[in-house]
Amino acid sequence: MSRPLIEVDPTRSVEEQREVLMNRWHPDIPAVVSVKPGDTFVVECLDWTGGQVRNDDSATDIRDIDLTPNHVLTGPIHIDGAQPGDLLIVDILDVGPHPKQNWGYTGIFAKQNGGGFLTDHFPEAHKAIWDFHGVYATSRHVPGVRIPAIPHPGIIGTAPSAALLNKWNARERKLISQDPNRVPPLALPPEPRNAIFGKLLPGTPEYERIAREGARTIPPRENGGNRDIKNLTRGARAFLPVHVPGAKLTVGDLHYTQGDGEITFCGAVEMAGWIELHVDIIKDGMNKHNIQHAMFIPSPIEPRFARYLVFEGYSVDEAGEQYYLDAHVAYRRACLEAVHYLMQFGYTGEEAYTILGAAPVEGHISAIVDIPNACCTLWVPTEIFEFDILPKKDGPHPMVQGGKIAHA
Amino acid sequence: MSRPLIEVDPTRSVEEQREVLMNRWHPDIPAVVSVKPGDTFVVECLDWTGGQVRNDDSATDIRDIDLTPNHVLTGPIHIDGAQPGDLLIVDILDVGPHPKQNWGYTGIFAKQNGGGFLTDHFPEAHKAIWDFHGVYATSRHVPGVRIPAIPHPGIIGTAPSAALLNKWNARERKLISQDPNRVPPLALPPEPRNAIFGKLLPGTPEYERIAREGARTIPPRENGGNRDIKNLTRGARAFLPVHVPGAKLTVGDLHYTQGDGEITFCGAVEMAGWIELHVDIIKDGMNKHNIQHAMFIPSPIEPRFARYLVFEGYSVDEAGEQYYLDAHVAYRRACLEAVHYLMQFGYTGEEAYTILGAAPVEGHISAIVDIPNACCTLWVPTEIFEFDILPKKDGPHPMVQGGKIAHA
Amino acid sequence: MSRPLIEVDPTRSVEEQREVLMNRWHPDIPAVVSVKPGDTFVVECLDWTGGQVRNDDSATDIRDIDLTPNHVLTGPIHIDGAQPGDLLIVDILDVGPHPKQNWGYTGIFAKQNGGGFLTDHFPEAHKAIWDFHGVYATSRHVPGVRIPAIPHPGIIGTAPSAALLNKWNARERKLISQDPNRVPPLALPPEPRNAIFGKLLPGTPEYERIAREGARTIPPRENGGNRDIKNLTRGARAFLPVHVPGAKLTVGDLHYTQGDGEITFCGAVEMAGWIELHVDIIKDGMNKHNIQHAMFIPSPIEPRFARYLVFEGYSVDEAGEQYYLDAHVAYRRACLEAVHYLMQFGYTGEEAYTILGAAPVEGHISAIVDIPNACCTLWVPTEIFEFDILPKKDGPHPMVQGGKIAHA
Amino acid sequence: MSRPLIEVDPTRSVEEQREVLMNRWHPDIPAVVSVKPGDTFVVECLDWTGGQVRNDDSATDIRDIDLTPNHVLTGPIHIDGAQPGDLLIVDILDVGPHPKQNWGYTGIFAKQNGGGFLTDHFPEAHKAIWDFHGVYATSRHVPGVRIPAIPHPGIIGTAPSAALLNKWNARERKLISQDPNRVPPLALPPEPRNAIFGKLLPGTPEYERIAREGARTIPPRENGGNRDIKNLTRGARAFLPVHVPGAKLTVGDLHYTQGDGEITFCGAVEMAGWIELHVDIIKDGMNKHNIQHAMFIPSPIEPRFARYLVFEGYSVDEAGEQYYLDAHVAYRRACLEAVHYLMQFGYTGEEAYTILGAAPVEGHISAIVDIPNACCTLWVPTEIFEFDILPKKDGPHPMVQGGKIAHA
């Protein structure tokens, strides 16, 4: 692996290294470096919070995370010759933990701070620390599991054009206006506090303008961005729409592993780390291939499992209310089924929820036209558990002490 | 394979063989046969419409399908000793086309008749006939694809208890009442017309009562039912909740293959056929394993692909409206991206839509907490195409004649 | 599935249906039927012995198998337009057990009758009957395993030219002459007794000539033939060299499943059955693609396993004798390691040996240049066992009664 | 990743760092470090030649490799508490190229210097340099391929007991005596020249004794050793027999990737690098599990391919000579078929041979009892090629320029 093109240090503050970092989407954030089509390079990234989470046994840091500086990303990187309408080919060649930090974390966000997918069931903050042992992670906070790595960037995206940015801000503001005081909020508008745009410093008119306009990095959008697709792992090839000259590629929010949906919000195994990329361009690729969104070819080197236990959910909520083909509700019910199932082995609800966020579970939309019920399925690979979780005719598995997994 | 326990004949009318058929969910539909835990047996099934679709080149039959008799299912089958609260273990041992009918069909439903997932884009009826060549299907109506079989029952379920049935009817009526005249409708209430309950014949008070109360078979629910999960293929093990004594297992709506979501509504490759089952019981399994829904272990014999092209959708609709973590909208956008992409090769929109319904594509919920955008991904296995569909730096693939696939 | 082009009946004798059967390789065996490139058709086959093995609990039938009529094959089939030098494309579309016989068998051949791979360790005849339950087989003679189907023809081949046949006979006679009285023999020369060539009947000069010259069907050769490659399963595409006009395709020796090597000799799960084929031609394909042997593209529908326990063998024999890069010895040692390992659970040696012959184990040549030891590995999928066979720090697995599997 | 327990530097000479290196198997080589069961640690390794191969375009270095110092390995490592008869559990947690050397090489060994699997066909030395791009390798010497990583140690083993070592030396000397002057030799006896045993230095009686007795590291044996099993990649769990107190674990000969058989002898993509290990002990494991050889559980993170082109070989040699169930000959013929097939695209024979050595091809023993022919199959994953290599009805693939791949 060559020397990083951009280096960061997780033991130092965001402020000290802000000139290679950014945390909003805007066409006018200046590029940190330039590369050419055909180049291979390594970029280092802080964890998405820029170091707000500690390797300890308390969840107060998760509870108190300040979301205004998030996500702390590395870039943008100017790709020579990229023009609006092109497709950027980004080969994700490798991803790993930062040499200075061989651990990661999964957080259940408190409902007061945005919550997660099951926030009505688990409204309090919770944290699990994961130790990395090569391609496996284990956690002193989640007994009985060993999770194989599927390292990937939660965020990889290009800069929006001014027009596209305006469209984003307009449609999201309209949504927010439906219920502006909701907890958690429906969406997050531009937020000048703690905005970072590399060498552009607060106090300058350009900084202040971008800070007022720049879109938050939480949602995925037509620039790619925070898609949290675990399958963008080493070996995958991503295709990203180009909206501004030079594309302005940005990357960060690295995950050691993650389940489909990243359901605890901070649900992946979050880490500081590095990513090796190769870039190329398909000229006029969006038009030539008739597409508006990012797309990708997955890697031949994903962890593969043969045996899953698959949970089902339909679009009827926990209170018995019927929804119309609502895959969100259906997936939540499938997740709740899995949480309850895992609790039979002695897991707490928070532990089970954490496993579903962090392990490479799969979430499938199995049926979406059988009115009024969508059917979503949650695929839990049985091999991540150190004991047999399959249903048994003869009760709890004898390998689990007293029918229950031992807690530390 | 042993002689079928229940036989049907796709060349005969539903009426002629109604005594082994049923098309509503109700606890009081009399069982057709009884089997014991540990038994293996074969059941034959008509296609879901009971023969309303012809092997020809016109879609008028799809357009005019009468949904009141659907789904035409086989059963119920009484399982000796099964009691409410048990989990029924159903091994799906094999599934195949009916010896008298070696073809199937995929229909795009007209919006007037219920529509499909992309009904606003494709409001007219459309049909493709598929010919079965062992484990592959091809269609004279969809050039350039050869689809490997993943045969499965669209519907496999148990009877609801009276209380559960009441709950279903109440919650679905409440939904319908939100917009009773919607086209397509939000849900389907009980429908006495064309109801079938085996030997129980119209005119009897018992028949009339069940016809008034019986739930339609379109949606999946807490009894399993029409989950349209392609992975319930031969080799899979399903676990089904038992709500009535004897479980009253029913099966039908057989598919030769299907994509996740079955997006054209009649989107699988629908067929008449047979299914071989083995049944067993986990006593008090729902309580023991803390679950309320069906679940399953997938088969080691599914078709496996190594290379996919994966399309992404976010929860912003085609008009630019922003939705809150709406996986339904996100998956629709991913499907539309794929339709548009495939059209570059000369496919019509209807053909591309048909491929996504019928081929074993996968639909994943990749991100569901990144407010306000859900991110869903549609995984299209590239190997089902007879030409290379991957994006190319140098334009359309040379193997496609003049850049376009040849239509018959 | 269409009506078989060639039908056989396992409940009738070979003699009664010999006109569609053959059991030697020779260019002049008359074709039974003709098909065209592009045709799809079904052919039925007797089991390889033509019904010499019974569904009972005695191995006397295996011990006494008369090898002179074997393999009892179906064909040949003339492919219109095929010429020497072409490559025949044979798509194996589906394979299944004969409708009249839903069981199969695995035999350990007695050393006196040819033996198997471990014949010095297991010199006596042994038999296991397998019952088919859709895509799974179980055996009352081998407790604790359930094997997924990978149905395939042990034999599929074309007729040799006269020149090629002469070459075969010459080289095999030369080998036999090295040790003509060896038990088991080094090879089998032409054998007129019990030869079958369809409508050509004994007593005619043509029959007698072919019977004197025809090569035995035991070994695979440049016409494909008895390759016993389990991966030629439904969904695979085989390419076969054409040596005579019309190719003269022959098929038989159907297996429900098999392990790499088919080590007990009659080691697959042998069955009578049917096979659906599609044929096409690559003109001058042997020259165009520079090949002399058959080749194939495997199926996307093979059973897949994620977890194996892998045994290793090196080319030192059981007596401690060192061999030079001998993969045969190395694979035998790997098989013996696996047999011994499985015996810790209470299996007899014969049972363990039978499992390795019948289950879809894989045999890999892992290292073949590290003088003087070849290293071969035997991959046993752990999921075929109903209990956990992985090594444990804490002794035999608690799910096995008293540390041992229960025998019937 | 923690700081390496043992560090080496590929830019320095073997002599400078010999105190952590070893290159013979012997019970009395002193341990470099001690670890405890449960420990995780990283070990660095030189490439197997200790730096004899340069990153240039000439094969003279391959031709002139001095084999006496090979393999240059790291260790031994003492495992506290390990006793003869135990099984050592070694989890291979991760493997990567050395930070100072982001490239590797594949060599075809000259026949005069030991040769490779096809040495009679390719008797001259040849070299290909591979550049690592994260999880993919490409070579300026082999156009048109991109190979995914399956990094692994060619060698991982424990020390033999004195008795076992004597057995090895006796059986190998006996083999050599059959043809002592053969080129290449049948086996390699102990060789005092260039022997390395860590801190034990030449001139001391202990060194001289071990140098006279120590077994060469080329072959795999009952201690594991040079098994060259590509599947011992990151994520795999190896079980190794313990023959001396402390086990004395040694590792090296790291490969970025390799094909089954490593057929060019120096056929893997050889590299200097690091390996992360976790060790544990099954007390009395050899007896408890009835095994004498190493075994392993493969990793869930191997590269997986769906499409292969599979070549077949039977045990008839290139001159037409018939061999008895000789898997070595059969695999060689399968490899030659593949070499010839690939040459149609414009590859030289040496390039094709290099691809089969370096890419993760699979070698299967498909049939081993069909006298007199073994059938071995070589599985070439089609996805490693940048163009379509599958047979075509209509001639060479249009994506290959003029029917031939372009050479630099």
PDB file of C-alpha atoms in Angstrom, chain B residues 41-232:
ATOM      1  CA  PHE B  41     -46.495 -35.902   0.782  1.00  0.00           C
ATOM      2  CA  VAL B  42     -47.082 -34.215  -2.561  1.00  0.00           C
ATOM      3  CA  VAL B  43     -49.801 -31.696  -3.290  1.00  0.00           C
ATOM      4  CA  GLU B  44     -50.739 -30.386  -6.718  1.00  0.00           C
ATOM      5  CA  CYS B  45     -51.847 -26.821  -7.301  1.00  0.00           C
ATOM      6  CA  LEU B  46     -53.523 -24.864 -10.065  1.00  0.00           C
ATOM      7  CA  ASP B  47     -51.930 -21.569 -11.023  1.00  0.00           C
ATOM      8  CA  TRP B  48     -53.111 -18.729  -8.769  1.00  0.00           C
ATOM      9  CA  THR B  49     -55.906 -17.697 -11.163  1.00  0.00           C
ATOM     10  CA  GLY B  50     -57.236 -21.198 -11.643  1.00  0.00           C
ATOM     11  CA  GLY B  51     -56.490 -21.145 -15.361  1.00  0.00           C
ATOM     12  CA  GLN B  52     -57.602 -17.665 -16.434  1.00  0.00           C
ATOM     13  CA  VAL B  53     -54.393 -17.051 -18.432  1.00  0.00           C
ATOM     14  CA  ARG B  54     -53.697 -18.576 -21.847  1.00  0.00           C
ATOM     15  CA  ASN B  55     -50.454 -19.447 -23.621  1.00  0.00           C
ATOM     16  CA  ASP B  56     -50.833 -16.870 -26.396  1.00  0.00           C
ATOM     17  CA  ASP B  57     -49.532 -13.455 -27.403  1.00  0.00           C
ATOM     18  CA  SER B  58     -52.356 -11.242 -26.158  1.00  0.00           C
ATOM     19  CA  ALA B  59     -52.637  -9.602 -22.751  1.00  0.00           C
ATOM     20  CA  THR B  60     -56.411  -9.340 -22.737  1.00  0.00           C
ATOM     21  CA  ASP B  61     -56.618 -12.256 -20.300  1.00  0.00           C
ATOM     22  CA  ILE B  62     -54.299 -10.474 -17.881  1.00  0.00           C
ATOM     23  CA  ARG B  63     -56.292  -7.262 -18.292  1.00  0.00           C
ATOM     24  CA  ASP B  64     -59.539  -9.040 -17.549  1.00  0.00           C
ATOM     25  CA  ILE B  65     -58.495 -11.313 -14.699  1.00  0.00           C
ATOM     26  CA  ASP B  66     -61.300 -11.647 -12.202  1.00  0.00           C
ATOM     27  CA  LEU B  67     -59.621 -11.325  -8.803  1.00  0.00           C
ATOM     28  CA  THR B  68     -62.605 -12.556  -6.782  1.00  0.00           C
ATOM     29  CA  PRO B  69     -61.702 -16.267  -7.109  1.00  0.00           C
ATOM     30  CA  ASN B  70     -58.016 -15.673  -6.329  1.00  0.00           C
ATOM     31  CA  HIS B  71     -55.821 -17.162  -5.103  1.00  0.00           C
ATOM     32  CA  VAL B  72     -56.987 -20.638  -6.014  1.00  0.00           C
ATOM     33  CA  LEU B  73     -55.201 -22.740  -3.389  1.00  0.00           C
ATOM     34  CA  THR B  74     -54.995 -26.386  -2.396  1.00  0.00           C
ATOM     35  CA  GLY B  75     -56.079 -27.431   1.081  1.00  0.00           C
ATOM     36  CA  PRO B  76     -56.468 -27.099   3.953  1.00  0.00           C
ATOM     37  CA  ILE B  77     -54.471 -30.036   5.254  1.00  0.00           C
ATOM     38  CA  HIS B  78     -55.027 -31.081   8.850  1.00  0.00           C
ATOM     39  CA  ILE B  79     -51.840 -31.879  10.802  1.00  0.00           C
ATOM     40  CA  ASP B  80     -52.632 -34.327  13.572  1.00  0.00           C
ATOM     41  CA  GLY B  81     -51.723 -33.007  16.962  1.00  0.00           C
ATOM     42  CA  ALA B  82     -50.954 -29.432  15.991  1.00  0.00           C
ATOM     43  CA  GLN B  83     -52.309 -26.988  18.546  1.00  0.00           C
ATOM     44  CA  PRO B  84     -52.492 -23.204  18.764  1.00  0.00           C
ATOM     45  CA  GLY B  85     -49.131 -21.872  19.909  1.00  0.00           C
ATOM     46  CA  ASP B  86     -47.168 -24.615  18.214  1.00  0.00           C
ATOM     47  CA  LEU B  87     -44.755 -23.934  15.384  1.00  0.00           C
ATOM     48  CA  LEU B  88     -45.287 -26.044  12.292  1.00  0.00           C
ATOM     49  CA  ILE B  89     -42.022 -27.114  10.620  1.00  0.00           C
ATOM     50  CA  VAL B  90     -42.663 -27.384   6.900  1.00  0.00           C
ATOM     51  CA  ASP B  91     -39.773 -28.657   4.782  1.00  0.00           C
ATOM     52  CA  ILE B  92     -40.240 -27.680   1.166  1.00  0.00           C
ATOM     53  CA  LEU B  93     -38.702 -30.760  -0.418  1.00  0.00           C
ATOM     54  CA  ASP B  94     -39.335 -30.055  -4.068  1.00  0.00           C
ATOM     55  CA  VAL B  95     -41.488 -27.941  -6.379  1.00  0.00           C
ATOM     56  CA  GLY B  96     -42.117 -28.372 -10.083  1.00  0.00           C
ATOM     57  CA  PRO B  97     -44.385 -27.475 -12.983  1.00  0.00           C
ATOM     58  CA  HIS B  98     -47.510 -29.553 -13.469  1.00  0.00           C
ATOM     59  CA  PRO B  99     -46.898 -32.539 -15.773  1.00  0.00           C
ATOM     60  CA  LYS B 100     -49.622 -31.225 -18.067  1.00  0.00           C
ATOM     61  CA  GLN B 101     -48.330 -27.674 -18.366  1.00  0.00           C
ATOM     62  CA  ASN B 102     -44.664 -26.969 -19.040  1.00  0.00           C
ATOM     63  CA  TRP B 103     -44.967 -23.192 -19.254  1.00  0.00           C
ATOM     64  CA  GLY B 104     -45.752 -20.196 -17.082  1.00  0.00           C
ATOM     65  CA  TYR B 105     -46.530 -16.508 -17.389  1.00  0.00           C
ATOM     66  CA  THR B 106     -45.732 -13.092 -16.012  1.00  0.00           C
ATOM     67  CA  GLY B 107     -48.367 -10.390 -16.108  1.00  0.00           C
ATOM     68  CA  ILE B 108     -48.221  -6.663 -15.632  1.00  0.00           C
ATOM     69  CA  PHE B 109     -51.543  -5.847 -14.055  1.00  0.00           C
ATOM     70  CA  ALA B 110     -53.523  -2.938 -15.430  1.00  0.00           C
ATOM     71  CA  LYS B 111     -53.914  -0.050 -13.027  1.00  0.00           C
ATOM     72  CA  GLN B 112     -57.687  -0.426 -13.309  1.00  0.00           C
ATOM     73  CA  ASN B 113     -57.373  -3.980 -12.017  1.00  0.00           C
ATOM     74  CA  GLY B 114     -55.097  -3.319  -9.052  1.00  0.00           C
ATOM     75  CA  GLY B 115     -51.884  -2.434 -10.832  1.00  0.00           C
ATOM     76  CA  GLY B 116     -48.343  -3.271  -9.852  1.00  0.00           C
ATOM     77  CA  PHE B 117     -45.424  -1.574  -8.194  1.00  0.00           C
ATOM     78  CA  LEU B 118     -44.755   0.767 -11.144  1.00  0.00           C
ATOM     79  CA  THR B 119     -48.386   1.101 -12.168  1.00  0.00           C
ATOM     80  CA  ASP B 120     -48.208   4.856 -12.708  1.00  0.00           C
ATOM     81  CA  HIS B 121     -45.498   4.236 -15.282  1.00  0.00           C
ATOM     82  CA  PHE B 122     -46.980   1.103 -16.824  1.00  0.00           C
ATOM     83  CA  PRO B 123     -50.749   1.334 -16.397  1.00  0.00           C
ATOM     84  CA  GLU B 124     -51.672  -1.107 -19.175  1.00  0.00           C
ATOM     85  CA  ALA B 125     -51.845  -4.902 -19.014  1.00  0.00           C
ATOM     86  CA  HIS B 126     -48.947  -6.850 -20.467  1.00  0.00           C
ATOM     87  CA  LYS B 127     -48.088 -10.538 -20.632  1.00  0.00           C
ATOM     88  CA  ALA B 128     -45.034 -12.711 -21.193  1.00  0.00           C
ATOM     89  CA  ILE B 129     -45.165 -16.475 -21.630  1.00  0.00           C
ATOM     90  CA  TRP B 130     -42.199 -18.473 -20.335  1.00  0.00           C
ATOM     91  CA  ASP B 131     -41.222 -21.894 -21.598  1.00  0.00           C
ATOM     92  CA  PHE B 132     -39.535 -24.240 -19.133  1.00  0.00           C
ATOM     93  CA  HIS B 133     -36.422 -26.100 -20.218  1.00  0.00           C
ATOM     94  CA  GLY B 134     -35.572 -28.036 -17.085  1.00  0.00           C
ATOM     95  CA  VAL B 135     -34.022 -25.534 -14.703  1.00  0.00           C
ATOM     96  CA  TYR B 136     -34.087 -22.633 -17.167  1.00  0.00           C
ATOM     97  CA  ALA B 137     -36.952 -20.522 -18.490  1.00  0.00           C
ATOM     98  CA  THR B 138     -36.959 -18.432 -21.657  1.00  0.00           C
ATOM     99  CA  SER B 139     -39.688 -16.289 -23.141  1.00  0.00           C
ATOM    100  CA  ARG B 140     -40.570 -15.505 -26.726  1.00  0.00           C
ATOM    101  CA  HIS B 141     -41.765 -12.179 -25.304  1.00  0.00           C
ATOM    102  CA  VAL B 142     -38.505 -11.211 -23.598  1.00  0.00           C
ATOM    103  CA  PRO B 143     -35.435 -11.694 -25.794  1.00  0.00           C
ATOM    104  CA  GLY B 144     -31.944 -12.197 -24.488  1.00  0.00           C
ATOM    105  CA  VAL B 145     -32.570 -13.656 -21.051  1.00  0.00           C
ATOM    106  CA  ARG B 146     -32.420 -17.180 -19.644  1.00  0.00           C
ATOM    107  CA  ILE B 147     -33.574 -17.447 -16.039  1.00  0.00           C
ATOM    108  CA  PRO B 148     -32.608 -20.248 -13.661  1.00  0.00           C
ATOM    109  CA  ALA B 149     -35.411 -21.786 -11.636  1.00  0.00           C
ATOM    110  CA  ILE B 150     -36.035 -20.986  -7.999  1.00  0.00           C
ATOM    111  CA  PRO B 151     -39.398 -22.763  -7.744  1.00  0.00           C
ATOM    112  CA  HIS B 152     -41.454 -21.942  -4.673  1.00  0.00           C
ATOM    113  CA  PRO B 153     -44.964 -21.492  -3.346  1.00  0.00           C
ATOM    114  CA  GLY B 154     -46.063 -17.866  -3.340  1.00  0.00           C
ATOM    115  CA  ILE B 155     -48.505 -18.909  -0.626  1.00  0.00           C
ATOM    116  CA  ILE B 156     -48.039 -21.311   2.219  1.00  0.00           C
ATOM    117  CA  GLY B 157     -49.947 -20.678   5.411  1.00  0.00           C
ATOM    118  CA  THR B 158     -52.092 -21.905   8.232  1.00  0.00           C
ATOM    119  CA  ALA B 159     -55.654 -21.001   9.169  1.00  0.00           C
ATOM    120  CA  PRO B 160     -56.226 -17.999  11.442  1.00  0.00           C
ATOM    121  CA  SER B 161     -58.188 -18.353  14.649  1.00  0.00           C
ATOM    122  CA  ALA B 162     -61.514 -16.567  14.776  1.00  0.00           C
ATOM    123  CA  ALA B 163     -59.982 -13.875  16.962  1.00  0.00           C
ATOM    124  CA  LEU B 164     -57.052 -13.357  14.640  1.00  0.00           C
ATOM    125  CA  LEU B 165     -59.363 -13.215  11.631  1.00  0.00           C
ATOM    126  CA  ASN B 166     -61.420 -10.547  13.328  1.00  0.00           C
ATOM    127  CA  LYS B 167     -58.307  -8.537  13.990  1.00  0.00           C
ATOM    128  CA  TRP B 168     -57.298  -8.757  10.332  1.00  0.00           C
ATOM    129  CA  ASN B 169     -60.682  -7.685   9.059  1.00  0.00           C
ATOM    130  CA  ALA B 170     -60.872  -4.784  11.496  1.00  0.00           C
ATOM    131  CA  ARG B 171     -57.466  -3.339  10.729  1.00  0.00           C
ATOM    132  CA  GLU B 172     -57.835  -3.705   6.978  1.00  0.00           C
ATOM    133  CA  ARG B 173     -61.318  -2.166   6.937  1.00  0.00           C
ATOM    134  CA  LYS B 174     -59.923   0.767   8.880  1.00  0.00           C
ATOM    135  CA  LEU B 175     -57.249   1.255   6.233  1.00  0.00           C
ATOM    136  CA  ILE B 176     -59.746   1.008   3.368  1.00  0.00           C
ATOM    137  CA  SER B 177     -61.905   3.609   5.029  1.00  0.00           C
ATOM    138  CA  GLN B 178     -59.120   6.156   4.621  1.00  0.00           C
ATOM    139  CA  ASP B 179     -59.756   6.236   0.872  1.00  0.00           C
ATOM    140  CA  PRO B 180     -62.544   3.820  -0.021  1.00  0.00           C
ATOM    141  CA  ASN B 181     -62.703   4.654  -3.706  1.00  0.00           C
ATOM    142  CA  ARG B 182     -59.009   4.617  -4.463  1.00  0.00           C
ATOM    143  CA  VAL B 183     -57.845   2.990  -7.707  1.00  0.00           C
ATOM    144  CA  PRO B 184     -56.080   0.743  -7.086  1.00  0.00           C
ATOM    145  CA  PRO B 185     -57.672   0.026  -3.686  1.00  0.00           C
ATOM    146  CA  LEU B 186     -55.760   0.196  -0.421  1.00  0.00           C
ATOM    147  CA  ALA B 187     -56.883  -3.294   0.588  1.00  0.00           C
ATOM    148  CA  LEU B 188     -59.528  -5.881  -0.221  1.00  0.00           C
ATOM    149  CA  PRO B 189     -62.298  -6.680   2.264  1.00  0.00           C
ATOM    150  CA  PRO B 190     -63.982 -10.104   2.460  1.00  0.00           C
ATOM    151  CA  GLU B 191     -65.679 -10.910  -0.833  1.00  0.00           C
ATOM    152  CA  PRO B 192     -68.381 -13.588  -0.982  1.00  0.00           C
ATOM    153  CA  ARG B 193     -68.408 -13.793  -4.786  1.00  0.00           C
ATOM    154  CA  ASN B 194     -66.585 -16.834  -6.109  1.00  0.00           C
ATOM    155  CA  ALA B 195     -65.463 -17.942  -2.670  1.00  0.00           C
ATOM    156  CA  ILE B 196     -64.437 -21.603  -2.557  1.00  0.00           C
ATOM    157  CA  PHE B 197     -64.199 -23.775   0.547  1.00  0.00           C
ATOM    158  CA  GLY B 198     -63.748 -27.329  -0.703  1.00  0.00           C
ATOM    159  CA  LYS B 199     -66.752 -29.521  -0.155  1.00  0.00           C
ATOM    160  CA  LEU B 200     -68.656 -26.741   1.511  1.00  0.00           C
ATOM    161  CA  LEU B 201     -71.018 -25.515  -1.203  1.00  0.00           C
ATOM    162  CA  PRO B 202     -72.733 -22.171  -1.790  1.00  0.00           C
ATOM    163  CA  GLY B 203     -76.219 -21.970  -0.407  1.00  0.00           C
ATOM    164  CA  THR B 204     -75.424 -23.605   2.905  1.00  0.00           C
ATOM    165  CA  PRO B 205     -75.428 -21.311   5.953  1.00  0.00           C
ATOM    166  CA  GLU B 206     -71.888 -22.365   6.872  1.00  0.00           C
ATOM    167  CA  TYR B 207     -70.627 -21.480   3.401  1.00  0.00           C
ATOM    168  CA  GLU B 208     -72.363 -18.121   3.436  1.00  0.00           C
ATOM    169  CA  ARG B 209     -70.991 -17.256   6.857  1.00  0.00           C
ATOM    170  CA  ILE B 210     -67.442 -18.140   5.939  1.00  0.00           C
ATOM    171  CA  ALA B 211     -67.785 -16.268   2.648  1.00  0.00           C
ATOM    172  CA  ARG B 212     -68.833 -13.135   4.518  1.00  0.00           C
ATOM    173  CA  GLU B 213     -66.013 -13.404   7.049  1.00  0.00           C
ATOM    174  CA  GLY B 214     -63.133 -15.054   5.227  1.00  0.00           C
ATOM    175  CA  ALA B 215     -60.066 -12.892   4.673  1.00  0.00           C
ATOM    176  CA  ARG B 216     -58.749 -12.421   1.175  1.00  0.00           C
ATOM    177  CA  THR B 217     -55.516 -14.238   0.377  1.00  0.00           C
ATOM    178  CA  ILE B 218     -53.653 -11.340  -1.228  1.00  0.00           C
ATOM    179  CA  PRO B 219     -51.622 -10.072   1.752  1.00  0.00           C
ATOM    180  CA  PRO B 220     -49.207 -12.030   3.927  1.00  0.00           C
ATOM    181  CA  ARG B 221     -50.195 -12.002   7.586  1.00  0.00           C
ATOM    182  CA  GLU B 222     -49.488 -13.707  10.916  1.00  0.00           C
ATOM    183  CA  ASN B 223     -50.390 -17.070   9.374  1.00  0.00           C
ATOM    184  CA  GLY B 224     -47.692 -16.831   6.729  1.00  0.00           C
ATOM    185  CA  GLY B 225     -49.799 -16.807   3.576  1.00  0.00           C
ATOM    186  CA  ASN B 226     -48.945 -14.880   0.433  1.00  0.00           C
ATOM    187  CA  ARG B 227     -45.457 -13.865   1.373  1.00  0.00           C
ATOM    188  CA  ASP B 228     -44.124 -14.314  -2.157  1.00  0.00           C
ATOM    189  CA  ILE B 229     -40.679 -15.033  -0.743  1.00  0.00           C
ATOM    190  CA  LYS B 230     -38.715 -16.559  -3.578  1.00  0.00           C
ATOM    191  CA  ASN B 231     -36.324 -18.159  -1.099  1.00  0.00           C
ATOM    192  CA  LEU B 232     -38.981 -20.583   0.149  1.00  0.00           C
TER     193      LEU B 232
END
